[in-house]
PDB file of C-alpha atoms in Angstrom:
ATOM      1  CA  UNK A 428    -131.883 -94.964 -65.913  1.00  0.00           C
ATOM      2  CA  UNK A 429    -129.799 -93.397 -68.693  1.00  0.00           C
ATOM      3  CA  UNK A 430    -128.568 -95.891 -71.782  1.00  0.00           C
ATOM      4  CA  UNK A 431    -125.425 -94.482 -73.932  1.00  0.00           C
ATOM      5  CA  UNK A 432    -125.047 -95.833 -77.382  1.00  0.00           C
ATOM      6  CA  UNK A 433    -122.127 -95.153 -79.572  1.00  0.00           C
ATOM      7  CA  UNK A 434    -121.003 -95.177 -82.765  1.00  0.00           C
ATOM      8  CA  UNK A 435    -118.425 -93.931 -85.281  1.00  0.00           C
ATOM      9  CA  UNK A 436    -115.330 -96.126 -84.333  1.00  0.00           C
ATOM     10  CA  UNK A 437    -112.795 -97.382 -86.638  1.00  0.00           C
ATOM     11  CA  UNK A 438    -109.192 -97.571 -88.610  1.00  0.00           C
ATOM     12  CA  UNK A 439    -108.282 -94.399 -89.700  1.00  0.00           C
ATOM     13  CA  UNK A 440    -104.668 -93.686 -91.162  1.00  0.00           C
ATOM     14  CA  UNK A 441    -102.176 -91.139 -88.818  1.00  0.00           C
ATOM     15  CA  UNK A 442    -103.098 -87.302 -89.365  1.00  0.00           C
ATOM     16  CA  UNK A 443    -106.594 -88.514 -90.605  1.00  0.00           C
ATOM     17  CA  UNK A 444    -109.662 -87.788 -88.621  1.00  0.00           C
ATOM     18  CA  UNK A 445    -112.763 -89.463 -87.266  1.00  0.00           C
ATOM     19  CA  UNK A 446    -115.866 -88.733 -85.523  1.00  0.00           C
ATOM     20  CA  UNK A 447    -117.750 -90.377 -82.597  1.00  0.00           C
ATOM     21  CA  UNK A 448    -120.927 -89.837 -81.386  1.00  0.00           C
ATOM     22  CA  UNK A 449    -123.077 -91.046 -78.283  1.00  0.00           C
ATOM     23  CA  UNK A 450    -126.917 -90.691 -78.563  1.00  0.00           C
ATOM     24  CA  UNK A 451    -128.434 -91.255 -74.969  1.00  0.00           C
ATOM     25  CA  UNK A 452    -132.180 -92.248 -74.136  1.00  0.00           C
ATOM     26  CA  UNK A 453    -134.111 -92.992 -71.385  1.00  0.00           C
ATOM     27  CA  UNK A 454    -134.071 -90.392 -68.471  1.00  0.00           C
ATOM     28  CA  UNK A 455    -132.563 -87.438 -69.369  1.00  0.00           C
ATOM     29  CA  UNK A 456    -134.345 -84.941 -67.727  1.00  0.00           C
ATOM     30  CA  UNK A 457    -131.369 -84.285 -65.444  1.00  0.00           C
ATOM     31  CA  UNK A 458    -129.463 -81.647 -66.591  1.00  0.00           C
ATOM     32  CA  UNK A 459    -126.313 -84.089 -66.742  1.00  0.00           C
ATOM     33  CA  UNK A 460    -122.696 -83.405 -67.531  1.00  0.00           C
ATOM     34  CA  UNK A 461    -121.597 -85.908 -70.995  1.00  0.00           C
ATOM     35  CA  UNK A 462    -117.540 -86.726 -71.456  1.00  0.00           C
ATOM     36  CA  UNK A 463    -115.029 -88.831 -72.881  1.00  0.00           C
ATOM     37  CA  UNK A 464    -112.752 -91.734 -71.701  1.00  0.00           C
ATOM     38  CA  UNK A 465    -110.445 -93.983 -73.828  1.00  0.00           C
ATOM     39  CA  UNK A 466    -108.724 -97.221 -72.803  1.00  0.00           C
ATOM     40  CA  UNK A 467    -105.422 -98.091 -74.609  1.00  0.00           C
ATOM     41  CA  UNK A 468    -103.944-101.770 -74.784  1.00  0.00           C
ATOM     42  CA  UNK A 469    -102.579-102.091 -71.097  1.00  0.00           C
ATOM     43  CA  UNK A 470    -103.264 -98.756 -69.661  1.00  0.00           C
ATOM     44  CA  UNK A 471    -105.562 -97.528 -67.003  1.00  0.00           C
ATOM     45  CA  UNK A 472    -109.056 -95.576 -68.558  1.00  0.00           C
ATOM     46  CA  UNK A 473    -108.037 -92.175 -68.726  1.00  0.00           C
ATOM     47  CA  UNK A 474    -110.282 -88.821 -69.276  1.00  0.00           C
ATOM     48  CA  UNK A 475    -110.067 -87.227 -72.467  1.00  0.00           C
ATOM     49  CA  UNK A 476    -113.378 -84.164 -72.766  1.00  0.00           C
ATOM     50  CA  UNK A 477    -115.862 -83.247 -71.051  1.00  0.00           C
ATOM     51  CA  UNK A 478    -119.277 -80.918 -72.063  1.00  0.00           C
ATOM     52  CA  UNK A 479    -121.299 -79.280 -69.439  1.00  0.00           C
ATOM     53  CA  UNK A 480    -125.035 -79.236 -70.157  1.00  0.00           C
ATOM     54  CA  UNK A 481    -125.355 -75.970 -71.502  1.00  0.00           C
ATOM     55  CA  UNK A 482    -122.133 -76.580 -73.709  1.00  0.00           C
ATOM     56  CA  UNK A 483    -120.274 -73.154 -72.016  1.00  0.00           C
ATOM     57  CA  UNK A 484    -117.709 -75.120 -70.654  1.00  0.00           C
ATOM     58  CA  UNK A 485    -115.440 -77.583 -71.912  1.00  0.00           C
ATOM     59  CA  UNK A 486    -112.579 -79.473 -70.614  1.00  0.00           C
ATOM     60  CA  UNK A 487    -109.948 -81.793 -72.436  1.00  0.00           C
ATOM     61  CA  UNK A 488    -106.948 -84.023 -71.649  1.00  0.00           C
ATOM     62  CA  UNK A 489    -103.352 -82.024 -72.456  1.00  0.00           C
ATOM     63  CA  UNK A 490    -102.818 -84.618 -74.970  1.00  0.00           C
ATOM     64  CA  UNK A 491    -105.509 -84.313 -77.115  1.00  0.00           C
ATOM     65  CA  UNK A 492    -106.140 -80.205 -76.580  1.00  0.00           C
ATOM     66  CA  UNK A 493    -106.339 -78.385 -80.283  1.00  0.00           C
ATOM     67  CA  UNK A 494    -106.784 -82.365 -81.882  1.00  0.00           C
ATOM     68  CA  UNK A 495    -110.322 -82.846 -80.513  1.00  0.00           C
ATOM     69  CA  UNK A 496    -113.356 -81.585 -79.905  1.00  0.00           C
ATOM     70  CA  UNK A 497    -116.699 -82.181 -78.055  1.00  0.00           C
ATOM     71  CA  UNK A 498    -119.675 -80.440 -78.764  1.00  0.00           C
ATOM     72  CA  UNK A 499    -123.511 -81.494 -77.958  1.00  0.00           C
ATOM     73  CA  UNK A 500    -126.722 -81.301 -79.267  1.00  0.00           C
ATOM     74  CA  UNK A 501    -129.566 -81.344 -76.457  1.00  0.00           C
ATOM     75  CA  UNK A 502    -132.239 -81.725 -78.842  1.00  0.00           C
ATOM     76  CA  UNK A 503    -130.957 -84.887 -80.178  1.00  0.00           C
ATOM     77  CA  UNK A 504    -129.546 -86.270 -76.312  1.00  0.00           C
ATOM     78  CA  UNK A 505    -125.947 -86.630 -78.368  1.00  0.00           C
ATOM     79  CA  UNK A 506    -122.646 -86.165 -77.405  1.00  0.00           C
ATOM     80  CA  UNK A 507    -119.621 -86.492 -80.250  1.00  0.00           C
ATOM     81  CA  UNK A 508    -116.090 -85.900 -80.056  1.00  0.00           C
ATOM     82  CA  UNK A 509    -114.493 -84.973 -83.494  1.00  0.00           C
ATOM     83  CA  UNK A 510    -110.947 -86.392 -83.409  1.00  0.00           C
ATOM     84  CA  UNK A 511    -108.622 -84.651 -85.821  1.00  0.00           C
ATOM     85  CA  UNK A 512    -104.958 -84.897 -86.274  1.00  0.00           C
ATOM     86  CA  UNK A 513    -104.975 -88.500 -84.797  1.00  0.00           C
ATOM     87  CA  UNK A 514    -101.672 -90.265 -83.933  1.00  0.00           C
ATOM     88  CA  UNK A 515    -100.853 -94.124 -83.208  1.00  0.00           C
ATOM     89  CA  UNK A 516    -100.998 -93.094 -79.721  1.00  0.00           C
ATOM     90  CA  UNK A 517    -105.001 -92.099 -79.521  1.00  0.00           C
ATOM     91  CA  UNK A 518    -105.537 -96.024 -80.541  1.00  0.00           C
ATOM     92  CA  UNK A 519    -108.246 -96.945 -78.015  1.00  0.00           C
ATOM     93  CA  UNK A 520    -111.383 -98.102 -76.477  1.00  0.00           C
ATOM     94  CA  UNK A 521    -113.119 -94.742 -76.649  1.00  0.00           C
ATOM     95  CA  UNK A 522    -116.239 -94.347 -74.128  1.00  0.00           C
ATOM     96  CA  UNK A 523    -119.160 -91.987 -73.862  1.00  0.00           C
ATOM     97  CA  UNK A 524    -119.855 -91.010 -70.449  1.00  0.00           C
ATOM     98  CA  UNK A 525    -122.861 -88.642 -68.374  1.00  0.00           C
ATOM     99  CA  UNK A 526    -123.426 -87.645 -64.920  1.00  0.00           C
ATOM    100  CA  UNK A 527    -125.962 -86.453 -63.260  1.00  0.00           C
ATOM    101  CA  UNK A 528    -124.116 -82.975 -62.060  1.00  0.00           C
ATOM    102  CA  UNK A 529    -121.922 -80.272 -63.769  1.00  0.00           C
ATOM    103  CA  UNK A 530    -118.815 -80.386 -60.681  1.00  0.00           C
ATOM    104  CA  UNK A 531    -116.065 -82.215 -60.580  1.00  0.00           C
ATOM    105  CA  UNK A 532    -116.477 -83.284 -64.998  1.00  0.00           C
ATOM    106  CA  UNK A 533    -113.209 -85.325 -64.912  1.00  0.00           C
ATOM    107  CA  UNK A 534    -114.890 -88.116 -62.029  1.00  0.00           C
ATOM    108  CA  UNK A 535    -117.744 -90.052 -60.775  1.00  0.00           C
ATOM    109  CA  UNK A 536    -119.762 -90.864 -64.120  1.00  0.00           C
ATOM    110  CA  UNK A 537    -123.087 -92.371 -63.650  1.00  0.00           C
ATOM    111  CA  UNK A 538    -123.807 -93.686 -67.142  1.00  0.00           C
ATOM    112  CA  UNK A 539    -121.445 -95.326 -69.610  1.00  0.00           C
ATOM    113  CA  UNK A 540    -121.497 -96.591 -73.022  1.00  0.00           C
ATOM    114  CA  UNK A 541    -120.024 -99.972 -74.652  1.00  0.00           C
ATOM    115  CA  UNK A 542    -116.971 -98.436 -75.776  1.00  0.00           C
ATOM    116  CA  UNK A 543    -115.872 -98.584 -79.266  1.00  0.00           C
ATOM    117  CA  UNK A 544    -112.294 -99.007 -80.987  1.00  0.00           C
ATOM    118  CA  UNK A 545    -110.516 -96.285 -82.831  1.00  0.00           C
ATOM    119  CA  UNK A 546    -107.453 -97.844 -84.503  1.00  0.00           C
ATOM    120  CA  UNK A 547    -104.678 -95.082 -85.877  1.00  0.00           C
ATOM    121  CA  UNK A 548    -102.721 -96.617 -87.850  1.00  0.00           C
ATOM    122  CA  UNK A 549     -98.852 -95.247 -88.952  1.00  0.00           C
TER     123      UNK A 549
END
């Protein structure tokens, strides 16, 4: 049982940045996989980074490649994506995600988070 709680949502002004962050408790022995998803307004969830759980590999979605950023921090069991360069177009339900393998990082998530809104306004 893995819990996933976010935080660091909000408005933020185009070409302004933000960063989110997902702290996750319970079991987390496993040496699990932690990503990214966002949900726009009428759109299918759609991957946007991924962090294996030694941090060596990384993966992100074309569209937000040399904007974003996911790092971890083991110690603390917390994931964050630092968003930079936003546009209208990253306005979404943004969710923190872990699995309980390092294959396949863009499917099959285990654990999820509440999701929280980042608005970018124009």
């Amino acid at each position: 049982q893995v819990q996933l709680e976010e935080s660091g949502g909000g408005l933020v002004q185009a070409g302004g940045s933000l960063r989110l962050s997902c702290a996750a408790s319970g079991r987390t022995f496993r040496s699990y996989a932690m990503g990214w998803f966002r949900q726009a307004p009428g759109k299918e969830r759609e991957f946007v980074a991924v962090i294996t759980w030694s941090g060596s590999i990384t993966s992100y979605a074309d569209s937000v490649k040399g904007r974003f950023t996911i790092s971890r921090d083991n110690a603390k069991n917390t994931v964050y994506l630092q968003m930079n360069s936003l546009k209208p177009e990253d306005t979404a339900v943004y969710y923190c995600a872990a699995k309980d393998d390092n294959i396949r990082l863009r499917v099959e998530y285990d654990y999820w988070g509440q999701g929280t809104q980042v608005t970018v306004s124009s």
